[in-house]
Amino acid sequence: MKRLRRILACLLLCALLAGISAVPAAALSDVPEDFWAREDIERCISLKYFYPEAGGSFGVGKEMSRAEFVVVLCRVLGWKPTSPARAVYEDVPGTAWYAGAVETAYHQGVITGQDGNFRPQDPVTRSEAASMLVRALGYGSIAGLVQDMALPFQDVKANNGYIVMAYGLGLMDGTSVSAFSPGGHVKREQAAVILMRLHDKLHASALSRAGVAVSAENLPDLKGYEAVGVAAAKLAYNGAPQAAPTMSTEEAQAVCAAVSAAGAKPLLYVSGTAYHVREGGETPLAEVLFQAVEAGGYDGLFLDISGLTTESQRDTLTAAARLLREKLGKRLLYVAAEAPAWKGAISGYDYAGLGEAADRLVLRFGQKAETAAGQAVIPLEPLEQVYYALNRLRGVVDAGKLTLFLTASGAVWQGRELAFLTGEEITARLAERGARSHYSDRYACAYLAGEDSVWYLNGQAVAERARLVRLFGGGCLCLSDLNHALPEVLAAMP
């Protein structure tokens, strides 16, 4: 009997504790049921990013200080406050309750120490909040590059790049259609909404993964992949479009069998150029591609046509994609397109039309060589270009369909030509005596310095791109060559 009473007492205590943990979010005295920010406030308290004030209120309408904003930002990002804290600012004593978070944020680059003071008790402005958010994500250098991008707000005269990014990433809105109110102060409920947006983007469901297989040899583990393009054909033109084989039937079937056995969908990957897209030729193009898919028994098509520059080519490809969507039915359709270029015009690809027809719109970036300090700089899928493209297509294409094409090979400038190295060749160079890999924070790209610098994506670079795609709500990463990719790149795929 006593044992039964103890069990009942424990159950009662657990029930009471469960009820107590739910009370702060559900019974805030200043948060009505229909309050616009109620859900985000409750979630913030449940996640212990915020705590109710004494008396059971949230503090609706109260302005957040700079110190308070830094503290809650550190909580959202999972950064542990330094303890014991050291005074990194003259006006932040090491014993202050927020000192550890301020020091942590300082070392993470969220805040700077230009004049030696932090002004912890000053209300945080909307412009300052935007800067802290963007720096916390590590995008300070990109913010400096995008400061000339257009904004709908007429009152932004400074800190443009940070506000561009905070708005573009969907973390902060304007206070009206044409105003951001950069000097306005952030209130507690507004901070709760902003930080929950950041939380949701950082904890979004995992991205899908896809890739291209160029042969049946050296295939990696394909479990977890949504689809794999089998590079078994390319477009040709001899009075009419043709799908010319680039792989024997037996090898293509072997790749398809391996892909299917892993639970992924084998797609016929067909590459081509602007030469193969003729004005008014959408019907024969769609028909020859569909027949190739049918003949090979594929689960869909991955169409990759590069170099389109004219409106007629754009319209033909879009019309062909719509016909293919109709013909393929429930089978998958991936369409690759060259990503919008930095400050470039969108002419060769109808992103909205292709995004509507395809299951995945795969964004491909060309390699461009620059020279810095006498060295060739050839970053692959530079993070700033990825940001620009994703921001440019925000609201144009369903974000969940956007897919980033990642180059699995390394790029090196040899003489006057751009050459590419396989993952095996990069590994061999890394094993050479004195070889050391470097990492460019600006481009989020690895490189081997030397007479012929090799630029390549490593695991860290893939993770950075995955996070940026996730922040924009994108849905997939696609690796250009599964057979010859670096092991750490394969491991970093989502």
Coordinates of C-alpha atoms in Angstrom, one line a residue:
M1 CA 0.0 0.0 0.0
K2 CA 2.8 2.4 0.9
R3 CA 4.6 1.6 -2.3
L4 CA 1.4 2.4 -4.2
R5 CA 1.1 5.7 -2.4
R6 CA 4.7 6.6 -3.3
I7 CA 4.0 5.8 -6.9
L8 CA 0.9 7.9 -7.0
A9 CA 2.7 10.7 -5.2
C10 CA 5.5 10.6 -7.9
L11 CA 3.0 10.6 -10.7
L12 CA 1.2 13.6 -9.1
L13 CA 4.5 15.5 -8.7
C14 CA 5.4 14.8 -12.3
A15 CA 2.0 16.1 -13.5
L16 CA 2.4 19.2 -11.4
L17 CA 5.9 19.9 -12.7
A18 CA 4.7 19.4 -16.3
G19 CA 1.9 21.9 -15.6
I20 CA 4.4 24.3 -14.1
S21 CA 6.7 24.2 -17.1
A22 CA 3.8 25.0 -19.4
V23 CA 2.4 27.9 -17.3
P24 CA 4.9 30.7 -18.2
A25 CA 4.2 30.5 -21.9
A26 CA 0.4 30.0 -21.6
A27 CA -0.4 32.4 -18.8
L28 CA 1.5 35.6 -19.5
S29 CA -0.5 38.5 -18.0
D30 CA 0.3 40.9 -20.8
V31 CA 0.0 38.6 -23.8
P32 CA -3.7 38.2 -24.9
E33 CA -4.9 35.1 -26.8
D34 CA -5.1 37.1 -30.0
F35 CA -1.8 38.9 -29.7
W36 CA 0.1 39.0 -33.0
A37 CA 3.4 37.7 -31.5
R38 CA 1.9 35.3 -29.0
E39 CA 3.0 32.0 -30.6
D40 CA 6.6 33.2 -31.0
I41 CA 6.7 34.5 -27.5
E42 CA 5.5 31.2 -26.1
R43 CA 8.0 29.3 -28.2
C44 CA 10.8 31.6 -27.0
I45 CA 10.0 30.9 -23.4
S46 CA 9.5 27.2 -24.0
L47 CA 13.0 27.1 -25.5
K48 CA 14.4 29.2 -22.7
Y49 CA 15.6 32.0 -25.0
F50 CA 13.5 34.4 -22.9
Y51 CA 12.2 34.3 -19.4
P52 CA 9.0 35.8 -18.0
E53 CA 9.4 38.9 -15.8
A54 CA 8.6 38.9 -12.1
G55 CA 4.8 38.9 -11.8
G56 CA 4.2 36.6 -14.7
S57 CA 4.3 39.2 -17.6
F58 CA 6.5 39.0 -20.7
G59 CA 7.3 42.7 -20.9
V60 CA 5.3 43.5 -24.1
G61 CA 6.2 47.0 -25.4
K62 CA 9.5 47.2 -23.5
E63 CA 12.5 48.1 -25.5
M64 CA 15.4 45.6 -25.4
S65 CA 18.8 46.8 -24.4
R66 CA 21.9 46.0 -26.5
A67 CA 23.0 43.7 -23.7
E68 CA 19.7 41.8 -23.6
F69 CA 19.7 41.3 -27.3
V70 CA 23.2 39.9 -27.3
V71 CA 22.2 37.5 -24.5
V72 CA 19.2 36.1 -26.2
L73 CA 21.0 35.9 -29.6
C74 CA 23.7 33.8 -27.9
R75 CA 21.0 31.5 -26.5
V76 CA 19.4 31.0 -29.9
L77 CA 22.8 30.2 -31.5
G78 CA 23.7 27.8 -28.7
W79 CA 26.8 29.9 -27.7
K80 CA 27.9 29.4 -24.1
P81 CA 28.7 32.6 -22.3
T82 CA 32.3 32.9 -21.3
S83 CA 32.8 32.2 -17.6
P84 CA 34.5 33.9 -15.8
A85 CA 34.0 36.8 -18.1
R86 CA 36.8 39.2 -18.9
A87 CA 36.1 42.9 -19.5
V88 CA 36.4 43.4 -23.3
Y89 CA 34.7 46.8 -23.1
E90 CA 35.3 49.6 -20.7
D91 CA 31.6 49.9 -19.8
V92 CA 31.0 46.2 -19.3
P93 CA 32.3 45.1 -15.9
G94 CA 33.3 41.4 -15.7
T95 CA 30.7 40.9 -12.9
A96 CA 27.7 42.1 -15.0
W97 CA 25.1 39.4 -15.6
Y98 CA 25.5 39.8 -19.4
A99 CA 29.3 40.1 -19.4
G100 CA 29.9 36.5 -20.5
A101 CA 27.5 36.7 -23.4
V102 CA 29.0 40.0 -24.5
E103 CA 32.5 38.6 -24.5
T104 CA 31.3 35.5 -26.4
A105 CA 29.5 37.6 -29.0
Y106 CA 32.7 39.8 -29.3
H107 CA 34.9 36.9 -30.1
Q108 CA 32.3 35.5 -32.6
G109 CA 32.5 38.8 -34.5
V110 CA 28.9 39.8 -33.7
I111 CA 29.9 43.1 -32.1
T112 CA 33.0 45.2 -32.6
G113 CA 35.1 47.3 -30.2
Q114 CA 35.7 50.4 -32.3
D115 CA 35.5 53.0 -29.5
G116 CA 36.1 50.7 -26.5
N117 CA 32.5 51.0 -25.3
F118 CA 29.5 48.6 -25.8
R119 CA 26.7 50.8 -24.4
P120 CA 25.0 47.8 -22.8
Q121 CA 22.0 49.7 -21.4
D122 CA 21.2 51.6 -24.6
P123 CA 18.1 50.3 -26.5
V124 CA 19.1 48.2 -29.5
T125 CA 18.2 49.8 -32.8
R126 CA 16.7 47.9 -35.7
S127 CA 19.8 48.7 -37.7
E128 CA 22.1 47.3 -34.9
A129 CA 19.9 44.2 -34.6
A130 CA 20.3 43.6 -38.3
S131 CA 24.0 43.9 -38.1
M132 CA 24.3 41.6 -35.1
L133 CA 22.1 38.9 -36.9
V134 CA 24.1 39.0 -40.1
R135 CA 27.5 39.0 -38.3
A136 CA 26.4 36.2 -36.1
L137 CA 25.8 34.1 -39.2
G138 CA 29.3 34.9 -40.4
Y139 CA 28.1 37.0 -43.4
G140 CA 29.8 40.3 -42.6
S141 CA 32.0 40.2 -45.7
I142 CA 29.0 39.5 -47.9
A143 CA 27.1 42.4 -46.3
G144 CA 30.0 44.7 -47.4
L145 CA 29.6 43.5 -51.0
V146 CA 25.8 43.7 -51.3
Q147 CA 25.5 47.2 -49.8
D148 CA 24.5 48.6 -53.2
M149 CA 21.7 46.1 -53.8
A150 CA 18.2 47.7 -54.1
L151 CA 16.0 47.9 -51.1
P152 CA 12.3 48.9 -51.0
F153 CA 13.0 51.1 -48.0
Q154 CA 13.6 54.8 -48.6
D155 CA 14.9 55.6 -45.1
V156 CA 18.0 53.3 -45.2
K157 CA 21.1 55.6 -45.6
A158 CA 23.7 53.6 -43.6
N159 CA 24.4 49.9 -42.8
N160 CA 22.8 49.0 -46.1
G161 CA 24.4 45.7 -46.6
Y162 CA 23.4 44.3 -43.2
I163 CA 19.8 45.5 -43.7
V164 CA 19.8 44.1 -47.2
M165 CA 20.8 40.7 -45.8
A166 CA 18.5 40.7 -42.7
Y167 CA 15.6 41.5 -45.0
G168 CA 16.7 39.2 -47.8
L169 CA 17.0 36.2 -45.5
G170 CA 13.5 36.9 -44.1
L171 CA 14.7 37.7 -40.6
M172 CA 13.4 41.3 -40.4
D173 CA 10.6 43.1 -42.2
G174 CA 10.1 46.8 -42.8
T175 CA 7.9 48.8 -40.5
S176 CA 5.9 49.8 -43.6
V177 CA 6.1 49.1 -47.4
S178 CA 8.7 51.8 -47.9
A179 CA 10.3 52.2 -44.4
F180 CA 12.7 50.1 -42.3
S181 CA 13.0 52.6 -39.4
P182 CA 16.7 51.8 -38.9
G183 CA 16.9 54.0 -35.9
G184 CA 13.8 52.6 -34.2
H185 CA 14.1 50.5 -31.1
V186 CA 13.5 46.7 -31.0
K187 CA 10.8 45.7 -28.4
R188 CA 10.8 42.4 -26.6
E189 CA 7.9 40.9 -28.6
Q190 CA 9.6 42.0 -31.9
A191 CA 12.9 40.4 -30.8
A192 CA 11.0 37.2 -30.0
V193 CA 9.6 37.1 -33.6
I194 CA 12.9 37.9 -35.2
L195 CA 14.8 35.3 -33.2
M196 CA 12.2 32.6 -33.8
R197 CA 12.6 33.2 -37.5
L198 CA 16.3 32.6 -37.1
H199 CA 15.7 29.5 -35.0
D200 CA 13.3 28.0 -37.5
K201 CA 15.7 28.6 -40.4
L202 CA 18.6 27.1 -38.6
H203 CA 16.6 24.1 -37.5
A204 CA 14.7 23.5 -40.7
S205 CA 14.3 19.9 -41.8
A206 CA 17.4 18.5 -43.5
L207 CA 18.0 19.3 -47.2
S208 CA 17.6 16.6 -49.8
R209 CA 20.7 15.3 -51.6
A210 CA 21.2 14.5 -55.2
G211 CA 24.2 13.9 -57.5
V212 CA 25.4 12.9 -60.9
A213 CA 27.1 9.5 -61.5
V214 CA 29.5 9.5 -64.5
S215 CA 30.3 5.7 -64.4
A216 CA 29.5 2.5 -62.6
E217 CA 33.0 2.4 -61.0
N218 CA 33.8 3.9 -57.6
L219 CA 30.2 4.8 -56.7
P220 CA 29.8 5.9 -53.1
D221 CA 27.1 4.9 -50.7
L222 CA 24.0 6.3 -52.2
K223 CA 21.6 5.7 -49.3
G224 CA 19.7 8.9 -48.4
Y225 CA 20.0 10.4 -51.9
E226 CA 16.7 11.5 -53.4
A227 CA 17.9 11.0 -57.0
V228 CA 21.0 10.4 -59.0
G229 CA 21.5 11.6 -62.5
V230 CA 23.1 8.9 -64.7
A231 CA 25.3 10.7 -67.2
A232 CA 24.4 8.3 -70.1
A233 CA 23.6 10.8 -72.8
K234 CA 24.3 14.2 -74.3
L235 CA 22.4 16.3 -76.8
A236 CA 23.4 16.3 -80.5
Y237 CA 21.9 18.0 -83.5
N238 CA 21.8 16.7 -87.0
G239 CA 18.8 18.5 -88.5
A240 CA 16.9 17.4 -85.5
P241 CA 17.8 17.0 -81.8
Q242 CA 19.2 13.6 -80.8
A243 CA 20.2 12.0 -77.5
A244 CA 23.7 10.6 -78.2
P245 CA 24.8 7.9 -75.7
T246 CA 27.9 8.6 -73.6
M247 CA 27.8 5.4 -71.6
S248 CA 27.2 1.8 -72.8
T249 CA 23.8 0.3 -72.1
E250 CA 25.3 -2.2 -69.7
E251 CA 27.1 0.4 -67.7
A252 CA 24.0 2.6 -67.5
Q253 CA 21.9 -0.3 -66.3
A254 CA 24.6 -1.1 -63.6
V255 CA 24.4 2.5 -62.3
C256 CA 20.6 2.5 -62.3
A257 CA 20.6 -0.8 -60.4
A258 CA 23.0 0.6 -57.8
V259 CA 20.9 3.8 -57.4
S260 CA 17.7 1.9 -57.1
A261 CA 19.1 -0.6 -54.6
A262 CA 20.1 2.4 -52.4
G263 CA 16.4 3.7 -52.5
A264 CA 17.2 6.6 -54.8
K265 CA 15.6 7.5 -58.2
P266 CA 17.8 7.0 -61.2
L267 CA 17.3 9.9 -63.7
L268 CA 18.7 10.2 -67.2
Y269 CA 21.2 13.0 -67.0
V270 CA 21.5 14.8 -70.4
S271 CA 23.8 17.7 -71.0
G272 CA 23.7 20.2 -73.9
T273 CA 24.5 23.7 -74.9
A274 CA 22.8 26.6 -76.5
Y275 CA 23.6 25.1 -79.9
H276 CA 21.0 22.3 -79.2
V277 CA 18.2 24.7 -78.4
R278 CA 16.6 26.0 -81.6
E279 CA 13.8 28.5 -81.8
G280 CA 10.4 26.7 -82.0
G281 CA 12.1 23.3 -81.5
E282 CA 10.6 22.5 -78.1
T283 CA 8.4 19.7 -79.4
P284 CA 11.1 17.5 -81.0
L285 CA 13.5 18.3 -78.1
A286 CA 10.9 17.2 -75.5
E287 CA 10.0 14.1 -77.6
V288 CA 13.6 12.8 -78.0
L289 CA 14.3 13.3 -74.3
F290 CA 11.1 11.6 -73.3
Q291 CA 11.8 8.6 -75.6
A292 CA 15.4 8.3 -74.1
V293 CA 13.9 8.2 -70.6
E294 CA 11.4 5.6 -71.7
A295 CA 13.9 3.4 -73.5
G296 CA 16.3 3.4 -70.5
G297 CA 13.5 2.8 -67.9
Y298 CA 14.6 5.8 -65.9
D299 CA 12.6 7.3 -63.1
G300 CA 12.9 10.8 -64.7
L301 CA 15.1 13.3 -66.4
F302 CA 17.9 15.6 -65.4
L303 CA 18.3 18.2 -68.2
D304 CA 21.4 20.4 -68.1
I305 CA 21.7 22.9 -70.9
S306 CA 24.3 25.6 -70.5
G307 CA 25.1 28.9 -72.2
L308 CA 21.6 30.2 -73.1
T309 CA 21.6 34.0 -73.7
T310 CA 18.7 34.9 -75.9
E311 CA 15.0 35.2 -75.4
S312 CA 14.2 32.7 -78.1
Q313 CA 16.4 30.0 -76.4
R314 CA 14.9 30.9 -73.1
D315 CA 11.3 30.4 -74.4
T316 CA 12.2 27.2 -76.2
L317 CA 13.7 25.6 -73.1
T318 CA 10.8 26.6 -70.9
A319 CA 8.3 25.3 -73.5
A320 CA 10.2 22.0 -73.7
A321 CA 10.3 21.7 -69.9
R322 CA 6.5 22.2 -69.8
L323 CA 6.0 19.5 -72.4
L324 CA 8.3 17.1 -70.5
R325 CA 6.4 17.8 -67.3
E326 CA 3.3 16.6 -69.1
K327 CA 4.9 13.6 -70.7
L328 CA 6.8 12.4 -67.6
G329 CA 3.7 12.5 -65.4
K330 CA 4.8 11.5 -61.8
R331 CA 8.4 10.8 -62.8
L332 CA 10.9 13.4 -61.6
L333 CA 12.1 16.3 -63.7
Y334 CA 15.3 18.2 -62.8
V335 CA 16.3 21.2 -64.9
A336 CA 19.6 22.9 -64.5
A337 CA 20.0 26.6 -65.2
E338 CA 22.9 29.0 -64.9
A339 CA 22.4 31.0 -61.7
P340 CA 21.6 34.8 -62.0
A341 CA 25.0 36.5 -62.2
W342 CA 26.1 39.2 -59.8
K343 CA 24.7 42.5 -61.2
G344 CA 23.8 40.6 -64.4
A345 CA 20.6 40.6 -66.4
I346 CA 18.3 37.6 -66.4
S347 CA 17.8 36.7 -70.1
G348 CA 18.8 33.2 -71.0
Y349 CA 16.6 31.3 -68.5
D350 CA 13.0 31.7 -67.4
Y351 CA 13.5 30.8 -63.8
A352 CA 9.8 31.2 -62.9
G353 CA 8.7 29.0 -65.8
L354 CA 11.3 26.4 -65.3
G355 CA 10.7 26.4 -61.5
E356 CA 7.0 25.8 -62.1
A357 CA 7.6 22.9 -64.5
A358 CA 10.4 21.1 -62.7
D359 CA 10.6 19.2 -59.5
R360 CA 14.0 20.7 -58.9
L361 CA 15.5 23.9 -60.4
V362 CA 19.3 23.2 -60.2
L363 CA 21.4 26.4 -60.0
R364 CA 24.8 26.1 -61.7
F365 CA 27.6 28.6 -61.3
G366 CA 30.4 29.1 -63.8
Q367 CA 34.1 29.3 -62.8
K368 CA 35.8 32.6 -63.1
A369 CA 39.4 33.2 -62.4
E370 CA 40.7 36.4 -60.7
T371 CA 44.2 37.4 -59.7
A372 CA 45.0 38.4 -56.1
A373 CA 48.6 39.0 -54.9
G374 CA 49.9 37.3 -58.0
Q375 CA 47.9 34.1 -57.4
A376 CA 45.0 32.8 -59.4
V377 CA 41.7 32.9 -57.4
I378 CA 39.1 30.5 -58.7
P379 CA 36.5 30.0 -56.0
L380 CA 33.8 27.4 -56.7
E381 CA 30.2 28.4 -56.1
P382 CA 31.5 31.5 -54.1
L383 CA 29.2 32.1 -51.2
E384 CA 28.6 35.7 -52.2
Q385 CA 27.4 34.5 -55.6
V386 CA 25.2 31.9 -54.0
Y387 CA 23.6 34.5 -51.7
Y388 CA 23.0 36.8 -54.7
A389 CA 21.3 34.1 -56.8
L390 CA 19.1 32.9 -53.9
N391 CA 18.1 36.4 -53.0
R392 CA 17.4 37.3 -56.6
L393 CA 15.1 34.3 -57.0
R394 CA 13.3 34.8 -53.7
G395 CA 9.6 34.9 -54.5
V396 CA 10.3 34.0 -58.1
V397 CA 10.7 30.3 -57.6
D398 CA 9.3 28.0 -54.9
A399 CA 12.2 28.0 -52.5
G400 CA 11.7 24.3 -51.8
K401 CA 12.6 23.5 -55.4
L402 CA 15.8 25.4 -55.5
T403 CA 18.8 23.1 -55.7
L404 CA 22.5 24.1 -55.5
F405 CA 24.8 22.4 -58.0
L406 CA 28.2 21.8 -56.2
T407 CA 31.4 21.2 -58.2
A408 CA 33.1 18.0 -57.0
S409 CA 36.3 18.7 -58.8
G410 CA 39.0 21.2 -58.1
A411 CA 39.8 24.1 -60.4
V412 CA 43.3 25.2 -61.3
W413 CA 44.6 27.8 -63.8
Q414 CA 47.3 26.2 -66.0
G415 CA 48.8 28.6 -68.4
R416 CA 45.9 30.2 -70.2
E417 CA 43.4 27.5 -69.6
L418 CA 41.2 26.4 -66.7
A419 CA 41.7 22.8 -65.8
F420 CA 40.0 20.5 -63.3
L421 CA 41.3 17.9 -60.8
T422 CA 39.4 15.0 -59.5
G423 CA 39.0 14.3 -55.7
E424 CA 41.7 11.7 -56.0
E425 CA 44.1 14.2 -57.6
I426 CA 43.4 16.7 -54.9
T427 CA 44.1 14.1 -52.3
A428 CA 47.4 13.3 -53.9
R429 CA 48.4 17.0 -53.9
L430 CA 47.5 17.3 -50.3
A431 CA 49.8 14.4 -49.5
E432 CA 52.8 16.0 -51.1
R433 CA 55.5 17.3 -48.8
G434 CA 54.9 20.8 -47.6
A435 CA 51.3 20.9 -49.0
R436 CA 48.9 22.7 -46.8
S437 CA 45.2 23.5 -47.3
H438 CA 43.9 27.0 -46.7
Y439 CA 40.4 28.3 -46.4
S440 CA 39.0 31.5 -47.7
D441 CA 36.3 32.9 -45.3
R442 CA 35.1 35.4 -48.0
Y443 CA 34.4 32.7 -50.6
A444 CA 33.9 29.8 -48.2
C445 CA 36.2 27.8 -50.4
A446 CA 39.4 25.7 -49.7
Y447 CA 42.6 26.1 -51.8
L448 CA 46.1 24.8 -52.1
A449 CA 48.4 27.8 -52.6
G450 CA 51.4 27.5 -55.0
E451 CA 52.4 28.2 -58.5
D452 CA 49.2 26.7 -59.7
S453 CA 46.7 27.2 -56.9
V454 CA 44.0 24.6 -56.7
W455 CA 40.5 25.8 -55.4
Y456 CA 38.1 23.1 -54.3
L457 CA 35.1 22.5 -52.0
N458 CA 35.9 20.7 -48.8
G459 CA 33.5 19.5 -46.0
Q460 CA 33.4 22.9 -44.4
A461 CA 32.6 24.6 -47.7
V462 CA 29.7 22.2 -48.3
A463 CA 28.3 22.8 -44.8
E464 CA 28.4 26.6 -45.4
R465 CA 26.5 26.3 -48.6
A466 CA 24.0 23.9 -47.1
R467 CA 23.3 26.4 -44.3
L468 CA 22.8 29.3 -46.7
V469 CA 20.4 27.3 -48.9
R470 CA 18.5 26.3 -45.7
L471 CA 18.3 29.9 -44.6
F472 CA 16.6 30.8 -47.8
G473 CA 14.3 27.8 -47.5
G474 CA 15.9 25.9 -50.4
G475 CA 15.4 22.1 -50.7
C476 CA 18.5 20.3 -52.1
L477 CA 22.2 20.1 -52.8
C478 CA 23.4 18.3 -55.9
L479 CA 27.0 17.0 -56.4
S480 CA 28.3 17.2 -59.9
D481 CA 30.4 14.0 -59.8
L482 CA 29.7 11.4 -57.2
N483 CA 32.4 9.0 -58.5
H484 CA 35.4 11.3 -57.9
A485 CA 34.3 13.5 -55.0
L486 CA 36.5 14.0 -51.9
P487 CA 35.4 11.7 -49.1
E488 CA 34.8 14.7 -46.8
V489 CA 32.6 16.3 -49.4
L490 CA 30.5 13.2 -49.6
A491 CA 30.3 13.0 -45.8
A492 CA 29.2 16.7 -45.6
M493 CA 26.3 16.2 -48.0
P494 CA 23.0 16.7 -46.0

